[in-house]
Amino acid sequence: MSSSDLITRVLANKYSPNGAPSLDNFKVVSAPAPTKDSLKENQVLVRNLYLSVDPYQRGRLSGATNSFVPRYELNEPIYNFGVAVVEAATSTGIAEGDIVAVPNASWETKSVVNAGTLRKLPTGTMDNARDFVTVFGMPSFTAFVGLTTIGKPKAGETILVSSASGAVGQIVVQLAKARGLRVVGVAGSDDKVELVKSIGADAAFNYKTCGTFTEAIKQAAPEGIDIYFDNVGGEFLDATLANINTGARIVSCGMISQYNVKSADEAYGLKNTFNIVTKTATFQGILVGKYYGSPTEDEFMAEVGKLYKEGKLRYRIDETTGLENAPQAVLNLFDGKSFGKSVVKV
Amino acid sequence: MSSSDLITRVLANKYSPNGAPSLDNFKVVSAPAPTKDSLKENQVLVRNLYLSVDPYQRGRLSGATNSFVPRYELNEPIYNFGVAVVEAATSTGIAEGDIVAVPNASWETKSVVNAGTLRKLPTGTMDNARDFVTVFGMPSFTAFVGLTTIGKPKAGETILVSSASGAVGQIVVQLAKARGLRVVGVAGSDDKVELVKSIGADAAFNYKTCGTFTEAIKQAAPEGIDIYFDNVGGEFLDATLANINTGARIVSCGMISQYNVKSADEAYGLKNTFNIVTKTATFQGILVGKYYGSPTEDEFMAEVGKLYKEGKLRYRIDETTGLENAPQAVLNLFDGKSFGKSVVKV
C-alpha cells in the first residue's frame, strides 16, 4: 500500500465534561483510503476540501448524552459542516467533480457518504468552495437568523455584539450596519477591536482592558442597548442586562465564557435578569436548523450574497492547513487565539 | 367640620431601596373631604370602592427614579388600579352613580380625578364592582397577555406556574387547563397547594417543603416544562431552566423572591441560562399596558368572562376592609401571608 492510499483522520480520544479541552481530546491517525470500488448504492466518495471549526463542537466533546448535540463517539472521526469534491458516485444526481456541502463531514481526507445527506453547490464553485464554510457557512446563517428573527432590527437602534470579530459577530456587525443601526462591538484584543471598527462598527472596545463591563458598555452606548447579540454569556451578559432599553432583544447565540468552567458550581450567576421583567425584554436562543430550506435561507443568500459581490462585506478567516493541525484549531477557539472564522483546509 | 367631612388617606412615608418593606413606609392620615363645589371643568368626584394590592407596588416604594414605574411621592397618597362610584361630575360623559375604573386611584376615601383618565364600567355593575379589580383586573389581564402572547400554549404541553394561588397564577392555571395543557402549580403552603389542585392543576407542590427544587419539578413534570409562567424568579427559576424542553417559553411576570434582597450583591445569580441557548428557549417579560384597548382585551373579556359566567372559573380573593388596614395588606404580599388576589374594600 503506497502512502497515497492512506488518509488522515481526526478521532475523538477522550471526553472532557468540564475545564478547558486539550490536544489529548483528539487522536490523529492514518488509515487506508476508501475506494470507489467499495461504494454501495447511493453512496458517494468525497474528498474533503474545507471543514468548519466552531465553538459548539465543545459540547460534543463533553461526553454528555443529554446535550443539545450528540457527543462524538470515542475512536470515531469527529465531524462538522464541510465542503467536499466528489471523486465517485453511484447516485444518479451526483457526479465526479461536483462540489457538495456535507452537513456532518467527518474529519478525514476522504469519506464515503450517503448521497441523500449532500447538497450540490452551484457548478463552477471550485474556486470559491471555501465561501460555503465561511461567508455563506452555518455561523453566517446563524448571524442572519438571529439578527432578523429575534433581533428584529430597526434603523436607528443600537446593537451590541460580543465576539464581534468572530465567525458570527463579523456578519452581525456588517448586516446591522447595512440596515442603519448604530453598532457597538466587543472583542478580546486590540487587533480584533481594530478589525471590528474597520468593518463598520461605530464603536468597539477590548473587554480585557476596558475596566468594569457595565461602565464600558454605558460609555460606548450611552443611549442604551436595543439589541444584544450575545456570543459569550456570563459576566458580560449580566453587565449588558444592566444597560438594556425597554423592549430590548437579547439574541442568545452562545456562551463561550461558560463552556470550559471546571464545574457547574463555577458557572457565572446572572444577577440582572429582573431587568427582563422591568424592561419587558426578550432573551431568546437561536434555532438555526429549522431555517435551512426555508425562505429565510433564500433571503440570507440574497442579502449576504449581494453585499459580498459588491465588495461591501468583509470576512476575516483564520485558516489552518492540514488535518493534522485541526485539533489545535479547535483549541484556539477557547483561548482567544483564533481571529475570524476558523476553517481547516484539508 | 363633622367626622363625615373627613377622609382617610394612605401616604408614602419613606422609601426602602432594599430589604423588606414595613408599616413605617406608610402613613395613614385624616384629611378634609373634597367637595363637589370645588370641581373644575371635566373633573369628577369619586368615592373609591375597591383598590388593587399588587407586588409591583414594591418598586414604587424603592425611591428609585430609574425604575420601570415612577416612585410614589413622599407625603402624597400612594395609588394603584381601583374601582369607584361617581358622586359628582362636571363632565358630560360621566354622571353621579356611574361605576368607573380608575387606573391610578389614590389610596384615599374620596378623590377628585380628571374625567379623561376614567373608564366607565357597564351600568348595573355596582353589585360586582369588585370583579373589575379581581377576576377582570390587571393581574388577570396580565395572566392572559403573558399566557397567550408569550406562552403560546398548545394542547398537550406542560405548563409550570409559580405563585399559582396568587392573583395572576390562579388565572393562568385555569386558562391553561381550559386550553388542554397539563398544569403543574407551585405555592408556598399546603393550603395554597390544595387550592391550586382544586382549581384544576394536574399536580402541585409546596416549594417550602419539597426539597431540592430541580428534583421536585422533575418529579411533578417528568416530561419536562414547555411553558414556565414565572412570578418568583431566583432559585426556582434557575431550577426550572434545568427542566425545560426544547422550544420552551418562560413568561417572566415577576420575581417576588428578589424584590426585598438587602443589597444588589444578594440577588440570586442564575446559573442555568445556557439552557436558553441549548434548548432554543424564549425568556420574555410581559408588557401588559400596550394591550389595553386592543383586540387582546376583547379576547380576554370574552374568554375569562365566559368561563366566569359559566361558573368554571374560581378566583380566591384576599379582601382587607378599610384603608387604615391597607398598608398591612401590602406587606402581606411579601411574606406569604396573602392568599389569593389581594384587594382593599374602602
CSV table of C-alpha atoms in Angstrom, one decimal, chain A residues 66-68 237 246 252-255 258-259 264-288, chain B residues 66-68 237 246 252-255 258-259 264-288:
chain,number,residue,atom,x,y,z
A,66,ASN,CA,-28.3,14.9,27.3
A,67,SER,CA,-26.7,17.8,25.4
A,68,PHE,CA,-28.4,19.6,22.5
A,237,LEU,CA,-24.2,39.4,29.5
A,246,THR,CA,-37.3,48.9,27.2
A,252,SER,CA,-28.6,34.3,22.6
A,253,CYS,CA,-26.2,32.6,20.2
A,254,GLY,CA,-23.6,31.1,22.5
A,255,MET,CA,-22.0,31.5,25.9
A,258,GLN,CA,-19.1,29.4,30.2
A,259,TYR,CA,-18.1,26.4,28.1
A,264,ALA,CA,-21.3,23.5,37.4
A,265,ASP,CA,-20.8,25.5,40.6
A,266,GLU,CA,-18.3,27.7,38.9
A,267,ALA,CA,-20.8,28.8,36.3
A,268,TYR,CA,-21.4,32.6,36.4
A,269,GLY,CA,-24.7,33.5,38.1
A,270,LEU,CA,-26.7,36.2,36.3
A,271,LYS,CA,-27.9,38.8,38.7
A,272,ASN,CA,-29.6,41.3,36.5
A,273,THR,CA,-32.4,39.2,34.9
A,274,PHE,CA,-35.0,41.2,36.7
A,275,ASN,CA,-34.4,43.8,34.0
A,276,ILE,CA,-36.1,41.3,31.6
A,277,VAL,CA,-39.3,41.9,33.5
A,278,THR,CA,-38.9,45.7,34.1
A,279,LYS,CA,-37.7,46.4,30.5
A,280,THR,CA,-40.1,43.8,29.0
A,281,ALA,CA,-37.2,42.4,27.2
A,282,THR,CA,-36.8,39.2,25.2
A,283,PHE,CA,-33.9,36.8,25.8
A,284,GLN,CA,-34.0,34.0,23.2
A,285,GLY,CA,-31.9,31.2,21.9
A,286,ILE,CA,-31.4,30.8,18.1
A,287,LEU,CA,-32.7,27.8,16.4
A,288,VAL,CA,-30.9,27.8,13.0
B,66,ASN,CA,-34.9,54.8,37.1
B,67,SER,CA,-37.4,52.1,37.8
B,68,PHE,CA,-40.0,50.9,35.2
B,237,LEU,CA,-36.5,30.0,38.0
B,246,THR,CA,-36.6,22.4,23.5
B,252,SER,CA,-41.5,36.5,33.0
B,253,CYS,CA,-44.2,38.2,35.0
B,254,GLY,CA,-42.4,39.0,38.3
B,255,MET,CA,-39.6,38.0,40.6
B,258,GLN,CA,-35.8,39.1,44.6
B,259,TYR,CA,-37.8,42.3,45.4
B,264,ALA,CA,-27.7,44.1,44.8
B,265,ASP,CA,-25.0,41.6,45.8
B,266,GLU,CA,-27.5,39.4,47.5
B,267,ALA,CA,-29.5,39.0,44.3
B,268,TYR,CA,-29.7,35.3,43.3
B,269,GLY,CA,-27.4,34.6,40.3
B,270,LEU,CA,-29.0,32.4,37.6
B,271,LYS,CA,-26.6,29.6,36.6
B,272,ASN,CA,-28.6,27.7,34.1
B,273,THR,CA,-29.3,30.3,31.4
B,274,PHE,CA,-27.1,28.4,29.0
B,275,ASN,CA,-30.1,26.2,28.6
B,276,ILE,CA,-31.8,29.1,26.8
B,277,VAL,CA,-29.2,28.6,24.0
B,278,THR,CA,-29.2,24.8,24.0
B,279,LYS,CA,-33.0,24.5,24.3
B,280,THR,CA,-33.6,27.5,21.9
B,281,ALA,CA,-35.9,28.8,24.6
B,282,THR,CA,-37.5,32.2,24.9
B,283,PHE,CA,-37.4,34.2,28.2
B,284,GLN,CA,-39.6,37.3,27.9
B,285,GLY,CA,-41.0,40.0,30.1
B,286,ILE,CA,-44.7,40.8,29.9
B,287,LEU,CA,-45.8,44.2,28.6
B,288,VAL,CA,-49.4,44.4,29.6
